[in-house]
Amino acid sequence: MIGARTLRREDPRLLTGRGSYLADHDVPGLCHIALWRSPVAHARIRSIDTAAAAALPGVVAVLTQADLDAAGARPMTHLLPIPGVQPLAWGVLAQEVVRFVGEPLVAVVAASRAIAEDAVDVLVVDYDELPPVVDVHAALEFGAPLLYPEWGTNEFLHLDYATDGLDDALARAPHVRTERFESHRIAALPLEGHGAQASFDPATGTLTVLASQQQPHQLRTVIAEVCSLSEGEVRVIAPDMGGGFGNKQHFTREECLVALLARITGRPVRWSQDRGEGLTASIHSRPQVHDATFGYDDDGRVLALSVRVVSDLGNPVLYFSGVGPSLVTVGALCGGYAIEHHGWSLSCVATTTCPVGGYRGFGQPQSHLTTERVMDLVAADLGIDPAEVRRRNLLPDAPRPFIAHGGARIDVGPLGPQLDQLLDSFQYDAWRERQRAMRDAGRYVGIGLSTLVQGTAPTQYGVAGRGGSYETAIVSVLPDGNVTVAVGSKSQGQSHETVLAQIAAEMLGTTVDRVVVRDGDTALLPNGMGTWGSRTAVMAGGAVRVAAGRVRDKMTAIAAHMGGAPTLEAVAAEAWWHAHRLPAGIEPGLSATVCYTPGRTIPIPDAAGHTSFDETFGSHMTAVAVEVCPATGDVSVLDALLVSDCGVVINPMVVEGQHQGGFAQGLGAVLYEEVRYSDDGQPQCTTLADYTIPTAIEVPRLRVVHRETHSGTEGGFRGVGEAAITAAPAALAGAVADALAPLGVTITSTRLHAHHLRALLRAAGVEPDPAAFAIA
Amino acid sequence: MKPAPFEYVRATQLGDALAALASDDDAKVIAGGQSLVPLMALRLARPALLVDVNDLPLDTVEVANNEVRLGSLVRHVRLERDAVVVRAAPLLAEAAALIGYPAIRNRGTLGGSVAHADPAAELPAALVALDGVVLAEGREGTRRISARDFFEGFLTTVLAPDELVVGVQVPVAAERHGASFREWAPRAGDFAVAGVAVVIELDAGGVCVSLGAAACGVGSTPVDLHEVLTDAGVLGASDVGDSLLRSTAQAAARTARGDDDREQLVGLLTAAALHDAFARARGGDASGTGVAA
């Protein structure tokens, strides 16, 4: 069962159009919400005239934050347990000042979304424009316009870290170099946008909220707070989800707004994000600039790495905002390398752009880009093969856990053998030969490497102030011997109905088709933490395994008491129907509720000042070969291979799907996607014609090779979902840099889009020959 | 992303369609809807009245008097695949295949693309290269407008508000005809950042005796490259060697003046399309890389 390529049990439903997503939940009398969103980057609101909008037939209500305040709405906050963070609370709607194009100011509830949009059209909002703050470095300059004048700066958070002796180590290093690496802004863009629908039952005082949300239980807590209800009065249901990718782990203003409006209007209401809102007024991700100073010796050993990270938060009115990913970035800058001296500074900066937040990878693609580019530059500078430079810097095979800077307990398997396996499986030496031959023929081929060591199943405490590190599961064997599993994790497409059933079936000695997995409903379980951070296999998988084990132990005791070799069905019937025959001290029924934690994190600094945020680590090594057309800048992936170690593999097909999907997103980020703003803060990507994501045509196959180093968590699992999306940008940047090095082009950012490469090539004086292009 | 309110009428007679168009200053024709509907959903277009012409008998392909006459309701997918179009107007077939995705090509129409006049669109540039004629029907009768005169600016044409494009007309491809449409877009199916159409005709001795060319994505209308290629010496040439490809590319690139990236692309694409067109006109490809149309 564990390790089998069990076909996805959710596929017959999802692939035949029988999934039930947020907008598939029409109810009688359902009203729809549209929002007046700021058309300018920064403005002070003078007046709002809602009369014409409210008078349109079909309009139920037009509300501003003042109306929500009058109805008792409470503000939202970050819950960041970090000293020095600037004070910030915000309303569900903006009030007085808007600070990005798309910030919601007025909500319309109407009989249809079209009518609601008609009403938004006739709202009259009078405002005085304020100066925009778009560029993150300009935002830090003295005299820059301030988003929140009370801070006296646009810097929302500043943190520093350095090992003792960092400066000396850099001063003593035989070679020192400083380079800038930039990760550009992108959008996660789940196929199904964000959305929520709520109805309030005055008879029971219960608010039911459907939300396309990765953490339904924690959304329950936030909505209860904003609406002044108790958690028992709020039920959150997350139906089938068309992707989440970390974007839907944030608790958004709109979700809280829907809950408030259901209470205020007494009508069932829905807000279903459209693509324009999704691209401009939802959640962006990744924008960071790293200035890395690194010292290394003649053998290519990196002795010291110091990185200044400037992280653009947009307007940080988003639960944990871009700060969460930024904290992960600075914790992961050394990656899987043993670098003796290390330091970083982190500036998290507010700008008048869309809030920045989580996206699969959560700060790691940025750190990994820097780490891997450093290795490549050291290799290029010294004339040593980049694979060899990596080998010389990888974490030693012992001890385990390896205690990283800051205290992270890295528990991966031996990395040298994994690198050997990568080079062997990819036929690295043969690719280097081919690269030379193709270069001689005027073709620009490059090879990129990534040796990712990645924390998985993190505690939420350091980022969000509460939540910790656990997951809840209820495993029940029903009277007829069939099994139900309820979990607090929430599938957004990750195959949980399959893999959690595999775990339960294996533990209970039954078959997968007799197990039903349910998630996404706060009525199923008292609490849960949802799905994010590559945590579900480790945390929910662990919880299911422990719970199923308890049920199995009880069944074993009952079976022994029954005598003979009773079937599972017979034991189940005995447990539920024949309580009088059970052994002494055994309760009737076959159900176990488990709140599982591996207990391996250190969320609050210990006596040594250490923190460790991840329950376990995965190691994933990737090689890609690309060809770059120097005339058009087109990048073609010739081969891509990933050697994956996520501990015990529950279902290899699912792991391969995770890697393929992550690779598609990582490749899309660097070759096709970019969120752009004009200098005055106008978003330049408002439709999918401007924000170009790769289609099936553009996404090459990623070959996956499995290794299994058991983790010390229940079942031996490690997280896997964020590996390839983290590896791909770094590996592709390395490959493109390698391909174009003979032409004098240097790659310092994730902008590997054809038009950016053409500009870099032109800047390097490369003039393509039209005749050669025509004949090629 | 819901359109503003509008009225809708579905015409079954050409006269009804023209009357409906004349009845409202803010009337718009809808055929395939592949450009108009997204603009309406974004509320960038707010027609008061939509005149649906899908029921008019304009899905026609006819060859007569050495001309191909195509009705305005011919869908891109038909341009792409219709055996008559592929043989008689291979440039249109190639251009149509570059438009969007199959779902878009199944709905989008020739007349819609021409009337919409998106400067990045393939079919307007192909029509200019072919020196085609746009047939516009108004209440005073039919106007025959040269494609070279039809496009006025970004999304604007010489079409009167109460006129309807009913078809286009292009010359039938001669025996030693070579056509090529090359473009660069970030992804397959995207709007081209730049595209170049070249069509030539060789005489029995292999000398180029006729040519047309146009670029899309470069200006506010399709850019006619006929003169540029003629001046570069393509007309009268019997071969396109490296130096002619380079000089023609350089001359064509200048039409994208002020935009380094488009200059580069137009140059490259002109050379590529010219090379392809010669190879195809010869009925094969001397270098072995071309595809016979």
PDB file of C-alpha atoms in Angstrom, chain A residues 189 275 279 672 674 676 684-693, chain B residues 1 34 38 42 101 104 118 185-187 189-193:
ATOM      1  CA  LEU A 189      -2.561  32.470  -9.780  1.00  0.00           C
ATOM      2  CA  ARG A 275      -9.114  37.282 -12.835  1.00  0.00           C
ATOM      3  CA  LEU A 279      -3.843  39.601 -10.805  1.00  0.00           C
ATOM      4  CA  TYR A 672       7.168  33.725 -18.739  1.00  0.00           C
ATOM      5  CA  GLU A 674       6.300  38.860 -14.253  1.00  0.00           C
ATOM      6  CA  ARG A 676       4.988  44.722 -13.589  1.00  0.00           C
ATOM      7  CA  GLN A 684       0.655  46.452 -16.076  1.00  0.00           C
ATOM      8  CA  CYS A 685      -0.635  42.891 -15.905  1.00  0.00           C
ATOM      9  CA  THR A 686      -4.386  42.937 -15.547  1.00  0.00           C
ATOM     10  CA  THR A 687      -5.389  39.988 -17.731  1.00  0.00           C
ATOM     11  CA  LEU A 688      -3.946  36.645 -18.734  1.00  0.00           C
ATOM     12  CA  ALA A 689      -2.904  38.248 -22.028  1.00  0.00           C
ATOM     13  CA  ASP A 690      -0.389  40.339 -20.049  1.00  0.00           C
ATOM     14  CA  TYR A 691       0.452  37.856 -17.320  1.00  0.00           C
ATOM     15  CA  THR A 692       1.670  34.919 -19.340  1.00  0.00           C
ATOM     16  CA  ILE A 693       1.786  31.585 -17.584  1.00  0.00           C
TER      17      ILE A 693
ATOM     18  CA  MET B   1     -15.617  41.262 -15.056  1.00  0.00           C
ATOM     19  CA  GLN B  34     -13.118  36.719 -29.525  1.00  0.00           C
ATOM     20  CA  PRO B  38     -13.257  40.205 -23.430  1.00  0.00           C
ATOM     21  CA  LEU B  42     -13.462  44.409 -18.816  1.00  0.00           C
ATOM     22  CA  TYR B 101      -5.580  28.678 -29.735  1.00  0.00           C
ATOM     23  CA  ILE B 104     -10.295  30.929 -30.459  1.00  0.00           C
ATOM     24  CA  ASP B 118      -5.649  45.158 -33.813  1.00  0.00           C
ATOM     25  CA  ALA B 185       5.450  35.660 -29.380  1.00  0.00           C
ATOM     26  CA  PRO B 186       6.347  34.724 -25.809  1.00  0.00           C
ATOM     27  CA  ARG B 187       4.214  31.578 -26.009  1.00  0.00           C
ATOM     28  CA  GLY B 189      -0.807  31.475 -29.342  1.00  0.00           C
ATOM     29  CA  ASP B 190       0.095  34.824 -27.768  1.00  0.00           C
ATOM     30  CA  PHE B 191      -0.245  38.142 -29.529  1.00  0.00           C
ATOM     31  CA  ALA B 192       2.901  38.527 -31.596  1.00  0.00           C
ATOM     32  CA  VAL B 193       5.409  41.060 -30.369  1.00  0.00           C
TER      33      VAL B 193
END
